Structure formats: C-alpha cells, structure tokens
C-alpha cells in the first residue's frame, strides 16, 4: 500500500526516532501527493528512510501525529491490535480495578485518543482529526474487545478546536439490555462513587488520582482524630477518602457548585456527611481570609489549624510562557496553607502541568516554607498510576506529580 509522504528537514529526525509522535510544520521539508486532512501519511527523514505512519492535518500546529512505526493498514483490525495491547497492560498492572483508563493517547501509541472504562461503560474522547474520522472503526474495535454496556463520546476538550473540530456529545453504542441513564455507581477503592458520564470534568472523574486518594488517606489512618483541609476538592475525592480513613472533620473547598453537589451526594451515599463540610468559594480568597494579619503582622491565633492539608489545584499553566506566573500561584497557595498547618502536621500537594517538572515544583514549595520560617520533611512522593503510563521520550505523558511534607518543629 502507498501513502502520501512527508519528508522531514535535516536535523529534525532525532526526536521522532526517539519515539515522540508529533511532527510540527517547522519540521517538514516537503509533502508529496497533497494528502487530504485526516489522511494517513508516511513520514521519512531527509535521506528518505521510513520513520512511521501518522494522521495528517494541514490546519493543525501538529501537522502529523504518528500512530505506527510499521507499514500497516490503518483499519479496524489495526485498532483492535492497539487496543488489545493497551488492555493487556491494564490487566497486568491493575487486575482488581473496574474503573481505569484504557487508552491514554500518546502513552499507548494512539495520539489523539482517550478511552476511560467505568465498570463496562466506555467514554471516548478524540482530540485529533484523524482519530475523529475513524471513530466508527474505534467503536467497532471496542465492542469486539470489551463487550461494553455503553460507549459515549465526550468530545468537549479544548484540543479539538486546535484541530478544527467542534464539540460533540453522543451515545455511540448501547447494549439493548441497558437503559440510557448516564448516571451510575462505581467502586473507587473502598468507596461507592456516583458519577455521571455525561457531566463532570474530563470523562466523568479524575482516574489519574485514583491511587493517590488512597495513599493520602493512609496518612490519615496513622493520625489521631485529624482535622483535614481539602483545597480544590472538586467532587471530594481526597476529602471522602480521608473521612473514610478516620478524619473527624474534613473541610473541602471548591468553586464549582456542581462538583460540590456531587461530593455531597457521594458523602451521603457512603455515610460520611457528618464528617464533611463543603465550602463553595475561591481557594485563594478563602486562604487569604483565614490567614489574615493583625496589625502587629502576626498570623491570627484563633484561625483554624489542620493536621492534614491537601492542595490539588487545576493546572495553572497551559504553555511554557506562563510558567513563571504559574509558579507564583503555586507559591501563594503554599505560603498561606502552611500557616494553617499544625506543628508536625502534613501537607500533601500536587501539580498536574507537564511544563513544571518535579524539582521545580518542589523548589517552589520549599521557597514558601523558607518564607514561613518552617522546615519540611518529605514523607511521600506521588505520581501517575499504570493506566496513565509515562514514556520518557514523550515528556508530555508525564504531568502529575505530588509530595507529602511534615512540618517540623524543633
């Protein structure tokens, strides 16, 4: 089979050979046979050596997204093979999970495709034109391999606009024995979790924090009747896991009323309502109020004090240009949160931007500790679970990092 050819410039090959799947317009020397947007093209270096096959889009900043390093026909059988490989990895490393990410785009060699599995209900996102055009083949492969109850598309990501694609929500497949209700109850660690696959962030829930929820809850289990503050709580993932683990009081803050409504519902579902207080508000503003200064510039003595504080904000940066502003934001919330942390208390903090590496993030936390004249001891390190695999030659696949620190008092 022959495909239109994209020839790369001299000196633009090393990153692609190392495994990165994105070819930018600036990397290209010439394109033959004038491919249509969404077509499969072959990519070759300046010496005409074959590098792989990918989807072409002249309207995208990413001109080609490689999906195969071999010469294979991209059809339903191709997707069955790729999906089976991804599923085998999940079965090997997450055998006891009923909710997991089946396909994590570049991490699984399928740039532009996300598939999450919620106990047999699959939610699909296509963020590239080539993948979007082949959605029927992807659905066919998923039906054959997974025998799902339902397949939905939640195509509302910002990345679609960059590919010239519109937002779209629909039910792609539904088993005849299933009703069309998109709300369901799934298991997340030891909790029952009510989700709506038609609403919420991402595909319905934050599956990348699944294991970190439990690890932070394990900190609570080792404390004596702790008070917990969960900032940027969203649907209460950390808050409810901490309450389940034995926290006597959990204060959870988020600016999304819909998210807090869902958190409240899940607290009731698990019998944890009495331990949780849900606060609707901006975390920055709330922390400023709670760490207000007296005239003598001392922190308020009667302000709340917590045994565990969790900071899990959304990404503060979408580009390298905004990293300095993002770091100032991270330092601000850590400065104020530390003032509410008890002596020997623990702070668990997360960053979900791949533009900020772990050392830079930790340096920002330590800078805030220095300004607060306190010393931190690292007691935990967090990252991504196996269903969000990291490919080191694709830095964008490593985005979630986190640390837990104890505030030392000598």
mmCIF file of C-alpha atoms in Angstrom:
data_model
loop_
_atom_site.group_PDB
_atom_site.id
_atom_site.type_symbol
_atom_site.label_atom_id
_atom_site.label_comp_id
_atom_site.label_asym_id
_atom_site.label_seq_id
_atom_site.Cartn_x
_atom_site.Cartn_y
_atom_site.Cartn_z
ATOM 1 C CA UNK A 1 0.000 0.000 0.000
ATOM 2 C CA UNK A 2 1.277 3.505 -0.774
ATOM 3 C CA UNK A 3 0.711 6.683 1.196
ATOM 4 C CA UNK A 4 1.499 10.364 0.625
ATOM 5 C CA UNK A 5 4.947 11.139 2.001
ATOM 6 C CA UNK A 6 6.053 13.784 4.494
ATOM 7 C CA UNK A 7 9.801 14.423 4.279
ATOM 8 C CA UNK A 8 11.489 15.900 7.348
ATOM 9 C CA UNK A 9 14.186 18.550 7.300
ATOM 10 C CA UNK A 10 17.769 17.658 8.061
ATOM 11 C CA UNK A 11 18.306 17.796 11.833
ATOM 12 C CA UNK A 12 14.608 17.269 12.662
ATOM 13 C CA UNK A 13 14.725 13.482 12.949
ATOM 14 C CA UNK A 14 16.264 12.635 16.329
ATOM 15 C CA UNK A 15 13.214 13.451 18.456
ATOM 16 C CA UNK A 16 10.954 11.393 16.157
ATOM 17 C CA UNK A 17 13.372 8.458 16.078
ATOM 18 C CA UNK A 18 13.491 8.521 19.889
ATOM 19 C CA UNK A 19 9.750 7.919 19.996
ATOM 20 C CA UNK A 20 7.985 11.270 20.001
ATOM 21 C CA UNK A 21 4.908 11.103 17.716
ATOM 22 C CA UNK A 22 4.379 14.782 16.862
ATOM 23 C CA UNK A 23 5.641 16.322 13.635
ATOM 24 C CA UNK A 24 5.265 20.115 13.530
ATOM 25 C CA UNK A 25 5.030 22.176 10.366
ATOM 26 C CA UNK A 26 8.502 23.607 11.006
ATOM 27 C CA UNK A 27 9.952 20.056 10.931
ATOM 28 C CA UNK A 28 8.747 19.381 7.369
ATOM 29 C CA UNK A 29 10.819 19.843 4.222
ATOM 30 C CA UNK A 30 8.135 18.826 1.720
ATOM 31 C CA UNK A 31 4.931 16.834 1.316
ATOM 32 C CA UNK A 32 4.160 14.717 -1.737
ATOM 33 C CA UNK A 33 0.817 13.839 -3.351
ATOM 34 C CA UNK A 34 -1.090 16.564 -1.450
ATOM 35 C CA UNK A 35 -2.856 14.479 1.238
ATOM 36 C CA UNK A 36 -6.324 15.396 2.459
ATOM 37 C CA UNK A 37 -6.676 16.435 6.086
ATOM 38 C CA UNK A 38 -7.125 13.298 8.174
ATOM 39 C CA UNK A 39 -5.355 11.036 5.664
ATOM 40 C CA UNK A 40 -2.700 8.530 6.660
ATOM 41 C CA UNK A 41 0.759 9.620 5.509
ATOM 42 C CA UNK A 42 4.181 8.071 5.778
ATOM 43 C CA UNK A 43 6.980 10.081 7.372
ATOM 44 C CA UNK A 44 10.541 9.808 6.094
ATOM 45 C CA UNK A 45 13.755 11.548 7.055
ATOM 46 C CA UNK A 46 15.876 13.702 4.729
ATOM 47 C CA UNK A 47 17.568 10.508 3.471
ATOM 48 C CA UNK A 48 14.157 9.008 2.655
ATOM 49 C CA UNK A 49 14.341 6.414 5.449
ATOM 50 C CA UNK A 50 10.922 5.316 6.729
ATOM 51 C CA UNK A 51 10.033 6.573 10.231
ATOM 52 C CA UNK A 52 6.356 5.736 10.574
ATOM 53 C CA UNK A 53 2.722 6.331 9.656
ATOM 54 C CA UNK A 54 0.538 9.087 11.013
ATOM 55 C CA UNK A 55 -2.541 11.254 10.547
ATOM 56 C CA UNK A 56 -2.057 14.465 8.551
ATOM 57 C CA UNK A 57 -3.818 17.764 9.264
ATOM 58 C CA UNK A 58 -2.767 20.943 7.466
ATOM 59 C CA UNK A 59 -4.892 23.053 9.850
ATOM 60 C CA UNK A 60 -3.163 21.840 12.999
ATOM 61 C CA UNK A 61 0.014 23.071 14.634
ATOM 62 C CA UNK A 62 0.865 19.381 14.940
ATOM 63 C CA UNK A 63 0.961 18.573 11.244
ATOM 64 C CA UNK A 64 1.372 14.782 11.637
ATOM 65 C CA UNK A 65 0.589 12.509 14.614
ATOM 66 C CA UNK A 66 2.442 9.217 14.254
ATOM 67 C CA UNK A 67 0.494 6.112 15.263
ATOM 68 C CA UNK A 68 2.641 3.292 13.856
ATOM 69 C CA UNK A 69 6.343 2.656 13.284
ATOM 70 C CA UNK A 70 5.470 -0.149 10.850
ATOM 71 C CA UNK A 71 3.772 -0.169 7.450
ATOM 72 C CA UNK A 72 0.294 -1.356 8.433
ATOM 73 C CA UNK A 73 -3.124 -0.612 7.025
ATOM 74 C CA UNK A 74 -4.992 1.610 9.476
ATOM 75 C CA UNK A 75 -8.367 -0.134 9.742
ATOM 76 C CA UNK A 76 -10.488 -1.733 12.454
ATOM 77 C CA UNK A 77 -8.050 -4.631 12.777
ATOM 78 C CA UNK A 78 -5.274 -2.110 13.435
ATOM 79 C CA UNK A 79 -7.262 -0.566 16.274
ATOM 80 C CA UNK A 80 -8.140 -3.990 17.661
ATOM 81 C CA UNK A 81 -4.431 -4.803 17.862
ATOM 82 C CA UNK A 82 -3.518 -1.496 19.528
ATOM 83 C CA UNK A 83 -6.422 -1.650 21.981
ATOM 84 C CA UNK A 84 -5.640 -5.248 22.911
ATOM 85 C CA UNK A 85 -2.067 -4.251 23.745
ATOM 86 C CA UNK A 86 -3.342 -1.410 25.941
ATOM 87 C CA UNK A 87 -5.867 -3.705 27.639
ATOM 88 C CA UNK A 88 -3.223 -6.360 28.353
ATOM 89 C CA UNK A 89 -1.126 -3.729 30.152
ATOM 90 C CA UNK A 90 -4.066 -2.716 32.355
ATOM 91 C CA UNK A 91 -4.964 -6.320 33.155
ATOM 92 C CA UNK A 92 -1.363 -6.996 34.142
ATOM 93 C CA UNK A 93 -0.926 -3.974 36.398
ATOM 94 C CA UNK A 94 -4.493 -3.121 37.500
ATOM 95 C CA UNK A 95 -6.150 -6.513 37.698
ATOM 96 C CA UNK A 96 -8.511 -5.540 40.535
ATOM 97 C CA UNK A 97 -9.712 -2.225 39.066
ATOM 98 C CA UNK A 98 -13.156 -1.897 37.491
ATOM 99 C CA UNK A 99 -12.537 1.761 36.612
ATOM 100 C CA UNK A 100 -9.427 2.617 34.630
ATOM 101 C CA UNK A 101 -8.116 4.475 31.611
ATOM 102 C CA UNK A 102 -7.929 2.003 28.749
ATOM 103 C CA UNK A 103 -6.176 4.298 26.258
ATOM 104 C CA UNK A 104 -4.035 7.258 27.267
ATOM 105 C CA UNK A 105 -3.284 8.778 23.855
ATOM 106 C CA UNK A 106 0.469 9.110 23.229
ATOM 107 C CA UNK A 107 1.287 6.794 26.156
ATOM 108 C CA UNK A 108 -0.371 3.949 24.254
ATOM 109 C CA UNK A 109 0.723 4.899 20.740
ATOM 110 C CA UNK A 110 -2.673 6.366 19.832
ATOM 111 C CA UNK A 111 -2.131 10.123 19.754
ATOM 112 C CA UNK A 112 -5.448 11.939 19.917
ATOM 113 C CA UNK A 113 -7.459 9.140 21.575
ATOM 114 C CA UNK A 114 -8.613 8.753 25.194
ATOM 115 C CA UNK A 115 -10.809 5.878 26.378
ATOM 116 C CA UNK A 116 -11.914 5.515 30.012
ATOM 117 C CA UNK A 117 -13.682 2.456 31.374
ATOM 118 C CA UNK A 118 -16.234 2.911 34.168
ATOM 119 C CA UNK A 119 -17.236 -0.654 35.031
ATOM 120 C CA UNK A 120 -18.182 -1.513 31.464
ATOM 121 C CA UNK A 121 -19.285 1.939 30.345
ATOM 122 C CA UNK A 122 -16.689 3.405 27.984
ATOM 123 C CA UNK A 123 -16.187 7.134 27.492
ATOM 124 C CA UNK A 124 -14.228 8.157 24.391
ATOM 125 C CA UNK A 125 -12.504 11.434 23.535
ATOM 126 C CA UNK A 126 -10.921 12.122 20.128
ATOM 127 C CA UNK A 127 -8.750 15.229 20.018
ATOM 128 C CA UNK A 128 -7.266 14.832 16.532
ATOM 129 C CA UNK A 129 -8.946 14.920 13.139
ATOM 130 C CA UNK A 130 -7.553 11.561 12.051
ATOM 131 C CA UNK A 131 -8.887 9.798 15.125
ATOM 132 C CA UNK A 132 -12.205 11.597 14.906
ATOM 133 C CA UNK A 133 -12.733 10.447 11.322
ATOM 134 C CA UNK A 134 -12.070 6.844 12.369
ATOM 135 C CA UNK A 135 -14.400 6.817 15.332
ATOM 136 C CA UNK A 136 -16.624 4.090 13.744
ATOM 137 C CA UNK A 137 -13.604 1.784 13.457
ATOM 138 C CA UNK A 138 -12.576 2.543 17.054
ATOM 139 C CA UNK A 139 -16.098 1.844 18.305
ATOM 140 C CA UNK A 140 -16.152 -1.422 16.364
ATOM 141 C CA UNK A 141 -12.856 -2.479 17.936
ATOM 142 C CA UNK A 142 -14.040 -1.539 21.443
ATOM 143 C CA UNK A 143 -17.267 -3.511 21.019
ATOM 144 C CA UNK A 144 -15.350 -6.595 19.920
ATOM 145 C CA UNK A 145 -12.719 -6.469 22.681
ATOM 146 C CA UNK A 146 -14.650 -5.094 25.653
ATOM 147 C CA UNK A 147 -18.324 -6.091 25.134
ATOM 148 C CA UNK A 148 -19.294 -2.789 26.807
ATOM 149 C CA UNK A 149 -22.671 -1.813 28.230
ATOM 150 C CA UNK A 150 -22.420 1.556 26.526
ATOM 151 C CA UNK A 151 -19.951 3.733 24.618
ATOM 152 C CA UNK A 152 -20.254 7.513 24.856
ATOM 153 C CA UNK A 153 -18.224 10.322 23.356
ATOM 154 C CA UNK A 154 -17.356 13.339 25.496
ATOM 155 C CA UNK A 155 -15.722 15.448 22.836
ATOM 156 C CA UNK A 156 -15.542 18.803 24.580
ATOM 157 C CA UNK A 157 -11.785 19.218 25.064
ATOM 158 C CA UNK A 158 -10.011 22.428 24.060
ATOM 159 C CA UNK A 159 -7.617 20.399 21.911
ATOM 160 C CA UNK A 160 -10.383 19.748 19.370
ATOM 161 C CA UNK A 161 -10.540 23.421 18.435
ATOM 162 C CA UNK A 162 -6.851 23.320 17.536
ATOM 163 C CA UNK A 163 -7.660 20.516 15.074
ATOM 164 C CA UNK A 164 -10.613 22.352 13.530
ATOM 165 C CA UNK A 165 -13.132 20.101 15.287
ATOM 166 C CA UNK A 166 -16.366 21.105 17.005
ATOM 167 C CA UNK A 167 -17.569 19.929 20.396
ATOM 168 C CA UNK A 168 -19.784 16.866 20.316
ATOM 169 C CA UNK A 169 -21.566 14.661 22.862
ATOM 170 C CA UNK A 170 -23.378 11.491 21.879
ATOM 171 C CA UNK A 171 -24.071 7.837 22.660
ATOM 172 C CA UNK A 172 -22.069 5.794 20.149
ATOM 173 C CA UNK A 173 -23.292 2.373 21.214
ATOM 174 C CA UNK A 174 -25.704 0.977 23.748
ATOM 175 C CA UNK A 175 -26.411 -2.628 24.656
ATOM 176 C CA UNK A 176 -30.092 -3.411 24.210
ATOM 177 C CA UNK A 177 -30.361 -4.632 27.809
ATOM 178 C CA UNK A 178 -29.113 -1.320 29.221
ATOM 179 C CA UNK A 179 -31.160 1.820 29.869
ATOM 180 C CA UNK A 180 -29.957 5.214 28.679
ATOM 181 C CA UNK A 181 -29.297 6.631 32.158
ATOM 182 C CA UNK A 182 -25.763 8.084 32.175
ATOM 183 C CA UNK A 183 -25.582 8.151 35.995
ATOM 184 C CA UNK A 184 -24.085 5.092 37.665
ATOM 185 C CA UNK A 185 -22.424 3.929 40.880
ATOM 186 C CA UNK A 186 -18.904 2.507 40.685
ATOM 187 C CA UNK A 187 -16.304 1.399 43.218
ATOM 188 C CA UNK A 188 -13.323 3.633 43.920
ATOM 189 C CA UNK A 189 -11.043 1.935 46.440
ATOM 190 C CA UNK A 190 -13.363 1.281 49.429
ATOM 191 C CA UNK A 191 -15.960 3.877 48.459
ATOM 192 C CA UNK A 192 -19.106 3.765 46.389
ATOM 193 C CA UNK A 193 -18.931 6.567 43.856
ATOM 194 C CA UNK A 194 -21.858 8.043 41.967
ATOM 195 C CA UNK A 195 -20.743 9.524 38.654
ATOM 196 C CA UNK A 196 -22.483 10.889 35.607
ATOM 197 C CA UNK A 197 -20.620 10.031 32.412
ATOM 198 C CA UNK A 198 -22.391 12.890 30.641
ATOM 199 C CA UNK A 199 -21.193 15.537 33.108
ATOM 200 C CA UNK A 200 -18.169 16.394 35.211
ATOM 201 C CA UNK A 201 -14.597 17.161 34.217
ATOM 202 C CA UNK A 202 -12.639 15.032 31.769
ATOM 203 C CA UNK A 203 -14.673 11.865 31.110
ATOM 204 C CA UNK A 204 -16.586 11.971 34.461
ATOM 205 C CA UNK A 205 -13.930 11.585 37.168
ATOM 206 C CA UNK A 206 -10.198 12.024 37.813
ATOM 207 C CA UNK A 207 -8.919 8.488 37.345
ATOM 208 C CA UNK A 208 -5.295 9.666 37.457
ATOM 209 C CA UNK A 209 -5.656 10.363 41.217
ATOM 210 C CA UNK A 210 -7.322 7.010 41.954
ATOM 211 C CA UNK A 211 -4.323 5.535 43.803
ATOM 212 C CA UNK A 212 -3.196 8.833 45.319
ATOM 213 C CA UNK A 213 -6.600 9.194 47.004
ATOM 214 C CA UNK A 214 -5.883 6.015 48.950
ATOM 215 C CA UNK A 215 -2.251 6.856 49.678
ATOM 216 C CA UNK A 216 -3.189 10.216 51.182
ATOM 217 C CA UNK A 217 -5.979 8.512 53.136
ATOM 218 C CA UNK A 218 -3.343 6.162 54.553
ATOM 219 C CA UNK A 219 -1.683 9.214 56.138
ATOM 220 C CA UNK A 220 -4.971 9.980 57.905
ATOM 221 C CA UNK A 221 -5.237 6.411 59.181
ATOM 222 C CA UNK A 222 -1.959 6.910 61.072
ATOM 223 C CA UNK A 223 -3.122 10.138 62.746
ATOM 224 C CA UNK A 224 -5.135 10.606 65.915
ATOM 225 C CA UNK A 225 -8.594 12.043 65.049
ATOM 226 C CA UNK A 226 -7.198 14.503 62.481
ATOM 227 C CA UNK A 227 -8.788 17.613 61.028
ATOM 228 C CA UNK A 228 -8.336 17.813 57.252
ATOM 229 C CA UNK A 229 -8.482 20.700 54.789
ATOM 230 C CA UNK A 230 -9.000 19.717 51.137
ATOM 231 C CA UNK A 231 -8.414 22.620 48.747
ATOM 232 C CA UNK A 232 -9.656 22.446 45.143
ATOM 233 C CA UNK A 233 -11.702 19.439 46.220
ATOM 234 C CA UNK A 234 -13.760 19.042 43.022
ATOM 235 C CA UNK A 235 -16.030 16.010 43.648
ATOM 236 C CA UNK A 236 -14.422 15.301 47.017
ATOM 237 C CA UNK A 237 -12.039 12.526 46.010
ATOM 238 C CA UNK A 238 -9.438 13.252 48.685
ATOM 239 C CA UNK A 239 -11.989 14.571 51.199
ATOM 240 C CA UNK A 240 -14.152 11.456 51.206
ATOM 241 C CA UNK A 241 -11.217 9.059 51.251
ATOM 242 C CA UNK A 242 -9.832 10.926 54.272
ATOM 243 C CA UNK A 243 -13.205 10.872 56.044
ATOM 244 C CA UNK A 244 -13.462 7.137 55.375
ATOM 245 C CA UNK A 245 -9.950 6.652 56.815
ATOM 246 C CA UNK A 246 -10.872 8.287 60.132
ATOM 247 C CA UNK A 247 -10.676 12.079 59.814
ATOM 248 C CA UNK A 248 -13.091 13.597 62.330
ATOM 249 C CA UNK A 249 -13.550 16.871 60.449
ATOM 250 C CA UNK A 250 -12.978 17.488 56.748
ATOM 251 C CA UNK A 251 -13.345 20.959 55.239
ATOM 252 C CA UNK A 252 -13.440 20.807 51.429
ATOM 253 C CA UNK A 253 -13.364 23.897 49.201
ATOM 254 C CA UNK A 254 -14.179 24.257 45.515
ATOM 255 C CA UNK A 255 -15.627 26.982 43.300
ATOM 256 C CA UNK A 256 -17.830 24.601 41.284
ATOM 257 C CA UNK A 257 -21.283 24.208 42.775
ATOM 258 C CA UNK A 258 -21.992 21.219 40.540
ATOM 259 C CA UNK A 259 -18.863 19.463 41.797
ATOM 260 C CA UNK A 260 -19.774 20.125 45.430
ATOM 261 C CA UNK A 261 -23.301 18.853 44.817
ATOM 262 C CA UNK A 262 -21.786 15.627 43.517
ATOM 263 C CA UNK A 263 -19.424 15.459 46.510
ATOM 264 C CA UNK A 264 -22.330 15.977 48.909
ATOM 265 C CA UNK A 265 -24.267 13.181 47.205
ATOM 266 C CA UNK A 266 -21.310 10.802 47.484
ATOM 267 C CA UNK A 267 -20.793 11.705 51.133
ATOM 268 C CA UNK A 268 -24.409 10.729 51.800
ATOM 269 C CA UNK A 269 -24.030 7.548 49.762
ATOM 270 C CA UNK A 270 -21.117 6.445 51.971
ATOM 271 C CA UNK A 271 -22.491 7.657 55.305
ATOM 272 C CA UNK A 272 -19.811 10.343 55.688
ATOM 273 C CA UNK A 273 -21.926 13.522 55.666
ATOM 274 C CA UNK A 274 -21.435 14.273 59.359
ATOM 275 C CA UNK A 275 -17.659 14.463 58.956
ATOM 276 C CA UNK A 276 -17.585 16.713 55.885
ATOM 277 C CA UNK A 277 -18.160 20.437 55.404
ATOM 278 C CA UNK A 278 -18.423 21.591 51.793
ATOM 279 C CA UNK A 279 -17.412 25.197 51.150
ATOM 280 C CA UNK A 280 -18.290 26.909 47.887
ATOM 281 C CA UNK A 281 -15.638 29.510 47.129
ATOM 282 C CA UNK A 282 -12.349 30.517 45.575
ATOM 283 C CA UNK A 283 -9.475 28.784 47.376
ATOM 284 C CA UNK A 284 -7.123 31.763 47.030
ATOM 285 C CA UNK A 285 -9.690 34.096 48.573
ATOM 286 C CA UNK A 286 -10.571 31.635 51.334
ATOM 287 C CA UNK A 287 -6.921 31.154 52.302
ATOM 288 C CA UNK A 288 -6.373 34.922 52.350
ATOM 289 C CA UNK A 289 -9.242 35.389 54.782
ATOM 290 C CA UNK A 290 -8.095 32.553 57.024
ATOM 291 C CA UNK A 291 -4.506 33.805 57.141
ATOM 292 C CA UNK A 292 -5.317 37.498 57.624
ATOM 293 C CA UNK A 293 -2.748 39.532 59.538
ATOM 294 C CA UNK A 294 -3.143 41.501 62.722
ATOM 295 C CA UNK A 295 -1.731 44.987 62.986
ATOM 296 C CA UNK A 296 1.383 43.516 64.574
ATOM 297 C CA UNK A 297 1.871 41.352 61.460
ATOM 298 C CA UNK A 298 1.341 38.119 63.345
ATOM 299 C CA UNK A 299 -0.985 35.471 61.939
ATOM 300 C CA UNK A 300 -4.363 35.218 63.620
ATOM 301 C CA UNK A 301 -4.074 32.919 66.632
ATOM 302 C CA UNK A 302 -7.705 31.836 66.530
ATOM 303 C CA UNK A 303 -7.700 30.742 62.873
ATOM 304 C CA UNK A 304 -8.335 27.104 62.007
ATOM 305 C CA UNK A 305 -5.467 24.663 62.290
ATOM 306 C CA UNK A 306 -5.292 21.375 60.417
ATOM 307 C CA UNK A 307 -3.441 18.076 60.815
ATOM 308 C CA UNK A 308 -3.520 17.436 57.068
ATOM 309 C CA UNK A 309 -3.869 19.930 54.212
ATOM 310 C CA UNK A 310 -4.349 18.783 50.617
ATOM 311 C CA UNK A 311 -3.625 21.079 47.661
ATOM 312 C CA UNK A 312 -4.739 19.652 44.314
ATOM 313 C CA UNK A 313 -5.341 22.650 42.031
ATOM 314 C CA UNK A 314 -6.088 22.533 38.315
ATOM 315 C CA UNK A 315 -3.183 23.262 36.026
ATOM 316 C CA UNK A 316 -2.043 26.857 36.408
ATOM 317 C CA UNK A 317 -0.305 26.828 33.019
ATOM 318 C CA UNK A 318 -1.030 25.585 29.502
ATOM 319 C CA UNK A 319 2.228 26.814 27.961
ATOM 320 C CA UNK A 320 5.868 27.353 28.848
ATOM 321 C CA UNK A 321 5.402 31.117 28.523
ATOM 322 C CA UNK A 322 3.057 31.187 31.522
ATOM 323 C CA UNK A 323 5.214 29.014 33.823
ATOM 324 C CA UNK A 324 6.568 31.994 35.862
ATOM 325 C CA UNK A 325 3.009 33.159 36.617
ATOM 326 C CA UNK A 326 2.017 29.598 37.490
ATOM 327 C CA UNK A 327 4.914 29.234 39.925
ATOM 328 C CA UNK A 328 3.885 32.449 41.665
ATOM 329 C CA UNK A 329 0.382 30.990 42.027
ATOM 330 C CA UNK A 330 1.723 27.751 43.470
ATOM 331 C CA UNK A 331 3.919 29.635 45.922
ATOM 332 C CA UNK A 332 0.990 31.792 47.035
ATOM 333 C CA UNK A 333 -1.244 28.863 47.968
ATOM 334 C CA UNK A 334 1.597 27.064 49.750
ATOM 335 C CA UNK A 335 2.593 30.163 51.700
ATOM 336 C CA UNK A 336 -0.923 30.560 53.049
ATOM 337 C CA UNK A 337 -1.726 26.890 53.505
ATOM 338 C CA UNK A 338 1.388 26.330 55.634
ATOM 339 C CA UNK A 339 0.147 28.976 58.063
ATOM 340 C CA UNK A 340 -2.887 26.779 58.729
ATOM 341 C CA UNK A 341 -0.875 23.602 59.256
ATOM 342 C CA UNK A 342 -0.326 22.359 62.811
ATOM 343 C CA UNK A 343 3.191 21.639 64.093
ATOM 344 C CA UNK A 344 4.069 18.112 62.872
ATOM 345 C CA UNK A 345 1.079 18.301 60.513
ATOM 346 C CA UNK A 346 1.309 17.018 56.948
ATOM 347 C CA UNK A 347 0.672 18.795 53.655
ATOM 348 C CA UNK A 348 0.004 16.722 50.509
ATOM 349 C CA UNK A 349 0.389 18.803 47.371
ATOM 350 C CA UNK A 350 0.024 18.120 43.639
ATOM 351 C CA UNK A 351 0.846 19.703 40.292
ATOM 352 C CA UNK A 352 -0.722 18.484 37.024
ATOM 353 C CA UNK A 353 1.220 20.529 34.458
ATOM 354 C CA UNK A 354 3.861 18.769 32.370
ATOM 355 C CA UNK A 355 5.540 22.153 31.868
ATOM 356 C CA UNK A 356 6.612 22.129 35.534
ATOM 357 C CA UNK A 357 8.996 19.335 36.474
ATOM 358 C CA UNK A 358 9.076 17.751 39.967
ATOM 359 C CA UNK A 359 12.277 19.539 41.058
ATOM 360 C CA UNK A 360 10.890 22.947 40.069
ATOM 361 C CA UNK A 361 7.606 22.221 41.813
ATOM 362 C CA UNK A 362 9.317 21.074 44.994
ATOM 363 C CA UNK A 363 11.593 24.108 44.865
ATOM 364 C CA UNK A 364 8.516 26.346 44.861
ATOM 365 C CA UNK A 365 7.115 24.536 47.914
ATOM 366 C CA UNK A 366 10.434 24.851 49.752
ATOM 367 C CA UNK A 367 10.634 28.546 48.877
ATOM 368 C CA UNK A 368 7.248 29.046 50.527
ATOM 369 C CA UNK A 369 8.454 27.094 53.570
ATOM 370 C CA UNK A 370 11.546 29.294 53.817
ATOM 371 C CA UNK A 371 9.425 32.452 53.755
ATOM 372 C CA UNK A 372 7.259 30.944 56.503
ATOM 373 C CA UNK A 373 10.375 30.100 58.546
ATOM 374 C CA UNK A 374 9.483 26.438 58.754
ATOM 375 C CA UNK A 375 11.248 23.224 57.810
ATOM 376 C CA UNK A 376 9.617 20.425 55.864
ATOM 377 C CA UNK A 377 10.361 16.722 55.856
ATOM 378 C CA UNK A 378 9.246 14.814 52.795
ATOM 379 C CA UNK A 379 7.142 11.815 53.802
ATOM 380 C CA UNK A 380 5.563 10.833 50.499
ATOM 381 C CA UNK A 381 6.015 11.053 46.734
ATOM 382 C CA UNK A 382 3.149 10.608 44.281
ATOM 383 C CA UNK A 383 2.764 10.190 40.556
ATOM 384 C CA UNK A 384 0.624 8.644 37.844
ATOM 385 C CA UNK A 385 -0.897 5.155 38.010
ATOM 386 C CA UNK A 386 -0.187 2.401 35.493
ATOM 387 C CA UNK A 387 -3.199 3.293 33.348
ATOM 388 C CA UNK A 388 -1.591 6.700 32.720
ATOM 389 C CA UNK A 389 1.811 5.345 31.641
ATOM 390 C CA UNK A 390 4.837 7.562 31.151
ATOM 391 C CA UNK A 391 7.003 7.398 28.033
ATOM 392 C CA UNK A 392 10.203 9.343 28.868
ATOM 393 C CA UNK A 393 10.856 10.271 25.228
ATOM 394 C CA UNK A 394 7.418 11.962 25.214
ATOM 395 C CA UNK A 395 7.681 14.474 28.085
ATOM 396 C CA UNK A 396 4.013 15.427 27.717
ATOM 397 C CA UNK A 397 2.987 11.993 29.051
ATOM 398 C CA UNK A 398 4.454 12.807 32.483
ATOM 399 C CA UNK A 399 2.371 15.544 34.053
ATOM 400 C CA UNK A 400 1.112 14.534 37.506
ATOM 401 C CA UNK A 401 3.484 14.832 40.428
ATOM 402 C CA UNK A 402 2.946 15.244 44.131
ATOM 403 C CA UNK A 403 4.646 15.262 47.515
ATOM 404 C CA UNK A 404 3.659 14.987 51.165
ATOM 405 C CA UNK A 405 5.601 17.002 53.731
ATOM 406 C CA UNK A 406 5.582 17.061 57.505
ATOM 407 C CA UNK A 407 6.032 20.448 59.154
ATOM 408 C CA UNK A 408 8.882 20.011 61.592
ATOM 409 C CA UNK A 409 9.068 21.786 64.921
ATOM 410 C CA UNK A 410 12.473 21.620 66.616
#
